[in-house]
Amino acid sequence: MKLISIVVPVYNEEVNIRHFYEAIRAVMEPLPYTFELIFVDDGSTDSSRSILHALEQEDERVQPIFLARNSGHQLALTCGLDYADGDAVIMMDGDMQHPPEMIPTLLAEWENGYEVVQTIRKTTEGVSFIKKATSNLYYKLLNMISTVPIQPGGSDFRLMDGVVVRAFRRYREHARFIRGMVGAMGYRQKKIEFVAPPRFAGVSKFSPRKMLHFALDGILAYSTLPLRFALYGGVFCGFVSFCLFLHVLFVKYIENDAVPGWATILGCVLFFGGFQLIILGIMGEYIGRIFEETKGRPLYLIARGKPKDEANGGPSAVGARTK
Ligand code: UDP
Ligand code: MG
């Protein structure tokens, strides 16, 4: 029987864990799969840990991993993906905002041959107008500057085939925006929409500071455009200074109306202003490339073919074959 791993990052979710566990059992047990439920405790300070220890004793399918400190939702998810053994892995939140009732649909699409089944949050019940508006605006901006399309409303509730999970493990950058990364990986992806209910209990663990951090990671991980501002600005200023310099020459030689030294000073200011920005821009281009290289991302991902069992995992799949 195929094994399904369910990866759930939890941070101070004492009021939700048991309820979530029961909901997963109710959905998974009638299905023709075995499953493991990997809770990644992201440094909880409430009783989440003892609840997870108790569950682990009661049910061997529950396999919690305890992180040493709060590392954030994206890294907790990454840890779960690193240790999931399933033929497919489903990642979801532990607060019931990612409805467990949708799991059979995700699995059905997987059986249809899709390697990634991505859910798209159409709306979230009970979310403020401001949060919706800023989220829309953010995705518009992100898509404008990003090199890969990023799905608005894309959530971290998705199924990934084992091959995709092994490929994903090779992405080791620290600042990560998993929804963008998975979207850009390719493979056969299926999108399904859902309406997120309000969380079952407790409050959101995403403080405005964490949200901002996450938003910035999205922009900086997907675009080196901000670095290019200096270059564009430099070229623009260069052009403007050139026009201004023509004006200076005009005032000095045609109108003969300039204080001695004025033209030289202005000429220098204009020239160096533009010149410095252009040099900054060029440095930005190099930094952008260093940034891309330091991520150490795989050169390509194999969906199927030659490397067989080490598909997308072993060195031979990294494009580093020695023979
Ligand atoms: N979470 C986590 N680490 C954090 C913040 C959140 O593991 O630093 C977990 C949290 O317990 C939940 C999921 O990530 O299972 C989504 O968080 P939350 O529901 O607070 O986010 P929201 O739905 O409000 O965006
Ligand atoms: Mg939530």
Coordinates of N, CA, C and O in Angstrom, one line a residue, residues 147-312:
T147 N 10.6 36.8 -11.9 CA 10.9 36.1 -13.2 C 10.0 34.9 -13.4 O 9.9 34.4 -14.5
V148 N 9.4 34.4 -12.3 CA 8.5 33.3 -12.5 C 7.1 33.7 -12.0 O 7.0 34.5 -11.1
P149 N 6.0 33.2 -12.7 CA 4.7 33.6 -12.2 C 4.4 33.1 -10.9 O 4.7 31.9 -10.6
I150 N 3.8 33.9 -10.0 CA 3.5 33.4 -8.7 C 2.0 33.5 -8.5 O 1.4 34.6 -8.7
Q151 N 1.3 32.4 -8.2 CA -0.1 32.3 -8.1 C -0.7 33.1 -6.9 O -0.3 32.8 -5.8
P152 N -1.5 34.1 -7.2 CA -2.1 34.8 -6.1 C -3.0 33.8 -5.3 O -3.6 33.0 -5.9
G153 N -3.0 33.9 -4.0 CA -3.8 33.1 -3.2 C -3.2 31.7 -3.0 O -3.8 30.8 -2.4
G154 N -2.1 31.4 -3.7 CA -1.4 30.1 -3.5 C -1.1 29.9 -2.0 O -0.6 30.7 -1.4
S155 N -1.5 28.7 -1.5 CA -1.3 28.5 -0.1 C -0.3 27.4 0.1 O 0.1 26.7 -0.9
D156 N 0.2 27.2 1.3 CA 1.1 26.1 1.5 C 0.3 24.8 1.9 O 0.7 24.1 2.9
F157 N -0.7 24.6 1.2 CA -1.5 23.4 1.3 C -1.4 22.7 0.0 O -2.1 23.1 -1.0
R158 N -0.5 21.7 -0.1 CA -0.4 21.1 -1.4 C 0.1 19.6 -1.2 O 0.6 19.2 -0.2
L159 N -0.1 18.9 -2.3 CA 0.5 17.5 -2.4 C 1.6 17.5 -3.3 O 1.6 18.2 -4.4
M160 N 2.7 16.9 -2.9 CA 3.9 16.7 -3.8 C 4.2 15.2 -3.9 O 4.3 14.5 -2.9
D161 N 4.4 14.8 -5.1 CA 4.9 13.4 -5.3 C 6.3 13.2 -4.7 O 7.0 14.2 -4.6
G162 N 6.6 12.0 -4.4 CA 7.9 11.8 -3.8 C 9.1 12.3 -4.6 O 10.1 12.8 -4.1
V163 N 8.9 12.2 -5.9 CA 10.0 12.6 -6.8 C 10.2 14.1 -6.7 O 11.3 14.6 -6.6
V164 N 9.1 14.9 -6.6 CA 9.2 16.3 -6.4 C 9.8 16.7 -5.0 O 10.6 17.6 -4.9
V165 N 9.4 15.9 -4.0 CA 9.9 16.1 -2.7 C 11.4 15.9 -2.7 O 12.2 16.8 -2.1
R166 N 11.9 14.9 -3.3 CA 13.4 14.6 -3.3 C 14.1 15.8 -4.1 O 15.1 16.2 -3.7
A167 N 13.4 16.2 -5.2 CA 14.0 17.4 -5.9 C 14.0 18.6 -5.0 O 15.0 19.4 -5.0
F168 N 12.9 18.8 -4.3 CA 12.8 20.0 -3.5 C 13.9 20.0 -2.4 O 14.4 21.1 -2.0
R169 N 14.3 18.9 -1.9 CA 15.3 18.8 -0.9 C 16.6 19.4 -1.3 O 17.5 19.7 -0.5
R170 N 16.8 19.5 -2.6 CA 18.1 20.0 -3.1 C 18.1 21.5 -3.1 O 19.2 22.1 -3.3
Y171 N 17.0 22.2 -2.8 CA 17.0 23.6 -2.7 C 17.3 24.0 -1.2 O 16.5 23.7 -0.3
R172 N 18.5 24.5 -1.0 CA 18.9 24.7 0.4 C 19.0 26.2 0.8 O 19.7 26.5 1.8
E173 N 18.4 27.1 0.1 CA 18.5 28.5 0.5 C 17.8 28.7 1.8 O 16.8 28.1 2.1
H174 N 18.3 29.7 2.6 CA 17.7 30.0 3.9 C 16.4 30.8 3.8 O 15.4 30.4 4.3
A175 N 16.5 31.9 3.0 CA 15.3 32.7 2.9 C 14.4 32.0 1.8 O 14.8 31.9 0.7
R176 N 13.3 31.4 2.2 CA 12.6 30.7 1.2 C 11.1 31.0 1.2 O 10.5 31.4 2.2
F177 N 10.5 30.9 0.1 CA 9.1 31.3 -0.2 C 8.6 30.0 -1.0 O 8.7 30.0 -2.2
I178 N 8.2 29.0 -0.2 CA 8.0 27.7 -0.8 C 7.0 27.7 -1.9 O 7.2 27.1 -2.9
R179 N 6.0 28.6 -1.8 CA 5.0 28.5 -2.9 C 5.6 28.9 -4.2 O 5.2 28.4 -5.2
G180 N 6.5 29.9 -4.1 CA 7.1 30.3 -5.4 C 8.1 29.3 -5.9 O 8.2 29.0 -7.1
M181 N 8.8 28.7 -4.9 CA 9.8 27.6 -5.3 C 9.1 26.5 -6.0 O 9.6 26.0 -7.1
V182 N 8.1 26.0 -5.4 CA 7.4 24.8 -6.0 C 6.8 25.1 -7.3 O 6.9 24.4 -8.3
G183 N 6.2 26.3 -7.4 CA 5.6 26.8 -8.6 C 6.6 26.8 -9.8 O 6.3 26.4 -10.9
A184 N 7.8 27.2 -9.4 CA 8.8 27.3 -10.5 C 9.5 26.0 -10.8 O 10.3 25.9 -11.7
M185 N 9.3 25.0 -10.0 CA 10.0 23.7 -10.2 C 9.5 23.0 -11.5 O 10.3 22.2 -12.0
G186 N 8.3 23.3 -11.9 CA 7.8 22.6 -13.1 C 7.0 21.4 -12.6 O 6.2 21.5 -11.7
Y187 N 7.2 20.3 -13.3 CA 6.4 19.1 -13.1 C 4.9 19.3 -13.5 O 4.5 20.4 -13.8
R188 N 4.2 18.2 -13.5 CA 2.7 18.4 -13.9 C 2.0 18.9 -12.6 O 2.0 18.2 -11.6
Q189 N 1.5 20.1 -12.7 CA 0.9 20.7 -11.6 C -0.6 20.9 -11.8 O -1.0 21.3 -12.9
K190 N -1.4 20.6 -10.8 CA -2.9 20.8 -10.9 C -3.3 21.8 -9.8 O -2.8 21.7 -8.6
K191 N -4.1 22.7 -10.1 CA -4.5 23.7 -9.1 C -6.0 23.4 -8.8 O -6.8 23.2 -9.6
I192 N -6.3 23.4 -7.5 CA -7.7 23.4 -7.1 C -8.0 24.4 -6.1 O -7.1 24.8 -5.2
E193 N -9.2 25.0 -6.2 CA -9.5 26.1 -5.3 C -10.2 25.7 -4.1 O -10.9 24.6 -4.1
F194 N -10.1 26.4 -3.0 CA -10.9 26.2 -1.8 C -11.1 27.5 -1.1 O -10.5 28.5 -1.3
V195 N -12.1 27.4 -0.2 CA -12.4 28.5 0.7 C -11.9 28.2 2.0 O -12.3 27.1 2.6
A196 N -11.0 29.0 2.6 CA -10.4 28.7 3.9 C -11.3 29.1 5.0 O -11.8 30.2 5.0
P197 N -11.7 28.2 5.9 CA -12.6 28.5 7.0 C -11.7 29.3 8.0 O -10.5 29.2 7.9
P198 N -12.3 29.9 9.0 CA -11.5 30.6 10.1 C -10.8 29.5 10.9 O -11.2 28.3 10.8
R199 N -9.7 29.8 11.6 CA -9.0 28.8 12.3 C -9.9 28.2 13.4 O -10.8 28.9 13.9
F200 N -9.7 26.9 13.7 CA -10.6 26.2 14.6 C -10.5 26.9 16.0 O -11.6 27.1 16.6
A201 N -9.3 27.1 16.5 CA -9.2 27.8 17.8 C -7.9 28.5 17.9 O -7.0 28.3 17.0
G202 N -7.7 29.4 18.8 CA -6.4 30.1 19.0 C -6.3 31.2 18.0 O -7.3 31.6 17.3
V203 N -5.2 31.9 18.1 CA -5.0 33.1 17.2 C -3.9 32.8 16.2 O -3.1 31.9 16.3
S204 N -3.9 33.6 15.1 CA -2.8 33.4 14.1 C -1.4 33.6 14.7 O -1.2 34.4 15.6
K205 N -0.5 32.7 14.2 CA 0.8 32.8 14.8 C 1.7 33.7 13.9 O 2.9 33.7 14.1
F206 N 1.1 34.3 12.9 CA 1.9 35.2 12.0 C 1.7 36.6 12.5 O 0.7 37.2 12.2
S207 N 2.7 37.1 13.2 CA 2.7 38.5 13.7 C 2.9 39.4 12.4 O 3.4 38.9 11.4
P208 N 2.5 40.7 12.5 CA 2.8 41.5 11.4 C 4.3 41.5 11.0 O 4.6 41.6 9.8
R209 N 5.2 41.4 12.0 CA 6.6 41.4 11.7 C 7.0 40.1 10.9 O 7.6 40.2 9.9
K210 N 6.4 39.0 11.3 CA 6.7 37.7 10.5 C 6.1 37.8 9.1 O 6.7 37.3 8.2
M211 N 4.9 38.4 9.0 CA 4.3 38.6 7.7 C 5.1 39.4 6.8 O 5.3 39.1 5.6
L212 N 5.7 40.5 7.3 CA 6.5 41.4 6.5 C 7.8 40.7 6.1 O 8.2 40.8 4.9
H213 N 8.3 40.0 7.0 CA 9.5 39.2 6.7 C 9.3 38.2 5.5 O 10.1 38.1 4.6
F214 N 8.2 37.6 5.6 CA 7.8 36.6 4.7 C 7.6 37.2 3.3 O 8.0 36.8 2.3
A215 N 6.9 38.4 3.3 CA 6.6 39.1 2.1 C 7.9 39.6 1.4 O 8.1 39.4 0.2
L216 N 8.9 40.0 2.3 CA 10.2 40.5 1.7 C 10.9 39.3 1.1 O 11.5 39.4 0.1
D217 N 10.9 38.1 1.8 CA 11.5 36.9 1.3 C 11.0 36.6 -0.1 O 11.7 36.2 -1.0
G218 N 9.7 36.8 -0.2 CA 9.1 36.5 -1.5 C 9.7 37.4 -2.6 O 10.0 36.9 -3.7
I219 N 9.8 38.7 -2.3 CA 10.3 39.6 -3.3 C 11.7 39.4 -3.6 O 12.2 39.2 -4.7
L220 N 12.5 39.3 -2.5 CA 14.0 39.2 -2.7 C 14.4 37.8 -3.2 O 15.4 37.7 -3.9
A221 N 13.6 36.8 -2.9 CA 14.0 35.5 -3.5 C 13.7 35.3 -4.9 O 14.3 34.5 -5.6
Y222 N 12.7 36.1 -5.4 CA 12.3 35.9 -6.8 C 12.7 37.0 -7.7 O 12.3 36.9 -8.9
S223 N 13.4 38.0 -7.2 CA 13.7 39.0 -8.1 C 15.0 39.7 -7.7 O 15.3 39.9 -6.5
T224 N 15.8 40.0 -8.7 CA 17.0 40.9 -8.4 C 16.7 42.2 -8.9 O 17.6 43.1 -9.1
L225 N 15.5 42.5 -9.3 CA 15.1 43.8 -9.8 C 15.4 45.0 -8.9 O 15.9 46.0 -9.4
P226 N 15.1 44.8 -7.6 CA 15.5 46.0 -6.7 C 17.0 46.4 -6.9 O 17.3 47.6 -6.8
L227 N 17.8 45.4 -7.1 CA 19.3 45.7 -7.3 C 19.5 46.5 -8.6 O 20.5 47.2 -8.8
R228 N 18.6 46.3 -9.5 CA 18.7 46.9 -10.8 C 18.3 48.4 -10.8 O 18.6 49.1 -11.7
F229 N 17.6 48.8 -9.7 CA 17.1 50.2 -9.7 C 18.3 51.1 -9.9 O 18.2 52.1 -10.6
A230 N 19.5 50.8 -9.3 CA 20.6 51.7 -9.4 C 21.0 51.9 -10.9 O 21.3 53.0 -11.3
L231 N 21.0 50.8 -11.6 CA 21.4 50.9 -13.0 C 20.4 51.7 -13.8 O 20.8 52.6 -14.5
Y232 N 19.1 51.4 -13.6 CA 18.1 52.1 -14.4 C 18.2 53.6 -14.0 O 18.2 54.5 -14.8
G233 N 18.3 53.8 -12.6 CA 18.4 55.2 -12.1 C 19.6 55.9 -12.7 O 19.6 57.1 -13.1
G234 N 20.8 55.2 -12.7 CA 22.0 55.7 -13.2 C 21.9 56.1 -14.7 O 22.3 57.2 -15.1
V235 N 21.3 55.3 -15.5 CA 21.1 55.6 -16.9 C 20.2 56.8 -17.1 O 20.5 57.7 -17.8
F236 N 19.1 56.8 -16.3 CA 18.2 57.9 -16.3 C 18.9 59.2 -15.9 O 18.8 60.2 -16.6
C237 N 19.6 59.2 -14.8 CA 20.3 60.4 -14.3 C 21.3 60.8 -15.3 O 21.5 62.0 -15.6
G238 N 22.0 59.9 -15.9 CA 23.0 60.2 -16.9 C 22.4 61.0 -18.1 O 22.9 62.0 -18.5
F239 N 21.2 60.5 -18.5 CA 20.6 61.2 -19.6 C 20.1 62.6 -19.2 O 20.4 63.6 -19.9
V240 N 19.6 62.7 -18.0 CA 19.1 64.0 -17.5 C 20.3 64.9 -17.4 O 20.3 66.1 -17.8
S241 N 21.4 64.4 -16.8 CA 22.6 65.3 -16.6 C 23.2 65.7 -18.0 O 23.6 66.9 -18.1
F242 N 23.1 64.8 -18.9 CA 23.6 65.2 -20.2 C 22.8 66.4 -20.8 O 23.3 67.4 -21.2
C243 N 21.4 66.4 -20.7 CA 20.6 67.4 -21.1 C 20.9 68.7 -20.3 O 21.0 69.8 -20.9
L244 N 21.0 68.5 -19.0 CA 21.3 69.7 -18.2 C 22.6 70.3 -18.6 O 22.8 71.5 -18.6
F245 N 23.6 69.4 -18.9 CA 24.9 69.9 -19.2 C 24.9 70.8 -20.5 O 25.5 71.8 -20.7
L246 N 24.0 70.3 -21.5 CA 23.8 71.1 -22.7 C 23.3 72.5 -22.3 O 23.8 73.5 -22.9
H247 N 22.4 72.5 -21.4 CA 21.8 73.8 -20.9 C 22.9 74.7 -20.3 O 23.0 75.9 -20.6
V248 N 23.8 74.0 -19.5 CA 24.9 74.8 -18.8 C 25.8 75.4 -19.9 O 26.2 76.6 -19.9
L249 N 26.1 74.5 -20.9 CA 27.0 75.1 -22.0 C 26.3 76.2 -22.7 O 26.9 77.2 -23.1
F250 N 25.0 76.1 -22.9 CA 24.2 77.1 -23.6 C 24.3 78.5 -22.8 O 24.6 79.5 -23.3
V251 N 24.1 78.3 -21.5 CA 24.1 79.5 -20.6 C 25.5 80.2 -20.6 O 25.7 81.4 -20.7
K252 N 26.5 79.3 -20.6 CA 27.9 79.8 -20.5 C 28.3 80.4 -21.8 O 28.8 81.6 -21.8
Y253 N 28.2 79.7 -22.9 CA 28.8 80.2 -24.2 C 27.8 81.0 -25.1 O 28.3 81.9 -25.8
I254 N 26.6 80.7 -25.0 CA 25.7 81.5 -25.9 C 25.1 82.7 -25.2 O 25.2 83.8 -25.7
E255 N 24.6 82.5 -24.0 CA 24.1 83.6 -23.3 C 25.1 84.4 -22.5 O 24.9 85.5 -22.1
N256 N 26.3 83.8 -22.3 CA 27.4 84.5 -21.7 C 27.0 85.0 -20.3 O 27.4 86.1 -19.9
D257 N 26.2 84.3 -19.6 CA 25.6 84.8 -18.4 C 26.0 84.1 -17.1 O 25.3 84.1 -16.1
A258 N 27.1 83.4 -17.2 CA 27.4 82.5 -16.0 C 28.5 83.1 -15.1 O 29.4 83.7 -15.6
V259 N 28.4 82.8 -13.8 CA 29.4 83.2 -12.8 C 30.6 82.3 -13.2 O 30.5 81.1 -13.5
P260 N 31.9 82.8 -13.1 CA 33.0 82.0 -13.4 C 33.0 80.8 -12.5 O 32.8 80.9 -11.3
G261 N 33.3 79.6 -13.0 CA 33.4 78.4 -12.2 C 32.1 77.6 -12.2 O 32.1 76.4 -11.9
W262 N 31.0 78.3 -12.4 CA 29.7 77.6 -12.3 C 29.5 76.4 -13.2 O 29.1 75.4 -12.8
A263 N 29.9 76.6 -14.4 CA 29.7 75.6 -15.4 C 30.6 74.4 -15.0 O 30.1 73.2 -15.1
T264 N 31.8 74.6 -14.6 CA 32.7 73.5 -14.3 C 32.2 72.7 -13.1 O 32.1 71.5 -13.1
I265 N 31.7 73.5 -12.0 CA 31.2 72.8 -10.8 C 30.0 71.9 -11.2 O 29.9 70.7 -10.9
L266 N 29.0 72.6 -11.9 CA 27.8 71.9 -12.2 C 28.1 70.7 -13.1 O 27.6 69.6 -13.0
G267 N 29.0 70.9 -14.1 CA 29.4 69.8 -15.0 C 29.9 68.6 -14.2 O 29.5 67.5 -14.4
C268 N 30.8 68.9 -13.2 CA 31.4 67.8 -12.4 C 30.3 67.1 -11.6 O 30.2 65.9 -11.6
V269 N 29.4 67.9 -10.9 CA 28.4 67.3 -10.1 C 27.5 66.4 -10.9 O 27.2 65.2 -10.5
L270 N 27.1 66.9 -12.1 CA 26.2 66.1 -12.9 C 26.9 64.8 -13.4 O 26.3 63.7 -13.3
F271 N 28.1 65.0 -13.8 CA 28.8 63.9 -14.4 C 29.0 62.8 -13.3 O 28.7 61.6 -13.5
F272 N 29.5 63.2 -12.1 CA 29.8 62.2 -11.1 C 28.6 61.6 -10.5 O 28.6 60.4 -10.2
G273 N 27.5 62.4 -10.4 CA 26.3 61.8 -9.9 C 25.8 60.6 -10.8 O 25.6 59.5 -10.3
G274 N 25.7 60.9 -12.1 CA 25.3 59.8 -13.0 C 26.3 58.7 -13.0 O 25.9 57.5 -13.0
F275 N 27.6 59.0 -13.1 CA 28.6 58.0 -13.2 C 28.6 57.0 -12.0 O 28.6 55.8 -12.1
Q276 N 28.4 57.6 -10.8 CA 28.4 56.8 -9.5 C 27.2 55.8 -9.5 O 27.3 54.7 -9.2
L277 N 26.1 56.4 -9.9 CA 24.9 55.5 -9.9 C 25.0 54.4 -10.9 O 24.7 53.2 -10.7
I278 N 25.6 54.7 -12.1 CA 25.8 53.6 -13.1 C 26.8 52.5 -12.5 O 26.5 51.3 -12.6
I279 N 27.9 53.0 -11.9 CA 28.8 52.0 -11.3 C 28.1 51.2 -10.2 O 28.2 50.0 -10.1
L280 N 27.3 51.9 -9.4 CA 26.5 51.1 -8.3 C 25.6 50.1 -9.0 O 25.5 49.0 -8.5
G281 N 25.0 50.5 -10.1 CA 24.1 49.6 -10.8 C 24.9 48.4 -11.3 O 24.4 47.2 -11.2
I282 N 26.1 48.6 -11.9 CA 26.9 47.5 -12.4 C 27.2 46.6 -11.2 O 27.1 45.3 -11.3
M283 N 27.6 47.2 -10.0 CA 27.9 46.3 -8.9 C 26.7 45.5 -8.5 O 26.7 44.4 -8.1
G284 N 25.5 46.2 -8.6 CA 24.2 45.5 -8.3 C 24.1 44.3 -9.2 O 23.6 43.2 -8.7
E285 N 24.4 44.4 -10.4 CA 24.3 43.3 -11.3 C 25.1 42.1 -10.9 O 24.7 40.9 -10.9
Y286 N 26.4 42.4 -10.5 CA 27.3 41.4 -10.0 C 26.7 40.7 -8.7 O 26.7 39.5 -8.5
I287 N 26.3 41.6 -7.8 CA 25.8 41.1 -6.5 C 24.6 40.2 -6.8 O 24.4 39.1 -6.2
G288 N 23.7 40.6 -7.7 CA 22.6 39.8 -8.1 C 23.0 38.4 -8.5 O 22.4 37.4 -8.2
R289 N 24.1 38.4 -9.3 CA 24.5 37.1 -9.8 C 25.1 36.2 -8.6 O 24.9 35.0 -8.6
I290 N 25.9 36.9 -7.8 CA 26.4 36.2 -6.6 C 25.3 35.6 -5.8 O 25.3 34.5 -5.4
F291 N 24.2 36.4 -5.6 CA 23.1 36.0 -4.8 C 22.4 34.8 -5.5 O 22.2 33.8 -4.8
E292 N 22.3 34.8 -6.8 CA 21.7 33.6 -7.4 C 22.6 32.4 -7.2 O 22.1 31.3 -7.0
E293 N 23.9 32.6 -7.4 CA 24.8 31.4 -7.3 C 24.9 30.9 -5.8 O 24.9 29.7 -5.6
T294 N 24.9 31.8 -4.8 CA 25.0 31.3 -3.5 C 23.8 30.5 -3.1 O 23.9 29.7 -2.1
K295 N 22.7 30.6 -3.8 CA 21.5 29.8 -3.4 C 21.9 28.3 -3.7 O 21.2 27.4 -3.2
G296 N 22.9 28.1 -4.6 CA 23.3 26.7 -4.9 C 22.1 25.9 -5.4 O 22.1 24.7 -5.1
R297 N 21.3 26.4 -6.2 CA 20.1 25.7 -6.6 C 20.5 24.6 -7.7 O 21.5 24.8 -8.4
P298 N 19.7 23.5 -7.8 CA 20.0 22.6 -8.8 C 19.9 23.2 -10.2 O 19.1 24.1 -10.4
L299 N 20.8 22.7 -11.1 CA 20.8 23.3 -12.4 C 19.5 22.9 -13.2 O 19.0 23.6 -14.0
Y300 N 19.1 21.6 -13.0 CA 17.8 21.2 -13.6 C 17.3 20.1 -12.7 O 17.9 19.5 -11.8
L301 N 16.0 19.8 -13.0 CA 15.3 18.7 -12.2 C 14.8 17.7 -13.2 O 14.3 18.0 -14.2
I302 N 15.1 16.4 -12.8 CA 14.6 15.4 -13.7 C 13.3 14.8 -13.2 O 13.1 14.5 -12.1
A303 N 12.3 14.8 -14.1 CA 11.0 14.2 -13.7 C 11.0 12.7 -13.9 O 10.5 12.0 -13.1
R304 N 11.6 12.2 -14.9 CA 11.8 10.7 -15.0 C 12.9 10.5 -16.0 O 13.3 11.4 -16.8
G305 N 13.5 9.3 -16.0 CA 14.6 9.0 -16.9 C 15.8 8.5 -16.2 O 15.8 8.2 -15.0
K306 N 16.9 8.4 -16.9 CA 18.1 7.8 -16.5 C 18.4 7.5 -15.0 O 18.5 6.3 -14.6
P307 N 18.5 8.5 -14.1 CA 19.1 8.2 -12.8 C 18.3 7.3 -11.9 O 18.8 6.9 -10.9
K308 N 17.2 6.8 -12.4 CA 16.3 5.8 -11.7 C 16.2 6.1 -10.2 O 15.7 7.1 -9.8
D309 N 16.6 5.2 -9.3 CA 16.3 5.3 -7.9 C 16.8 6.5 -7.2 O 16.3 7.1 -6.3
E310 N 18.0 7.0 -7.8 CA 18.5 8.3 -7.1 C 18.0 9.5 -7.9 O 18.5 10.6 -7.8
A311 N 16.9 9.3 -8.6 CA 16.3 10.4 -9.4 C 16.2 11.6 -8.6 O 15.7 11.6 -7.5
N312 N 16.8 12.7 -9.1 CA 16.7 14.0 -8.4 C 17.4 14.0 -7.1 O 17.2 15.0 -6.3

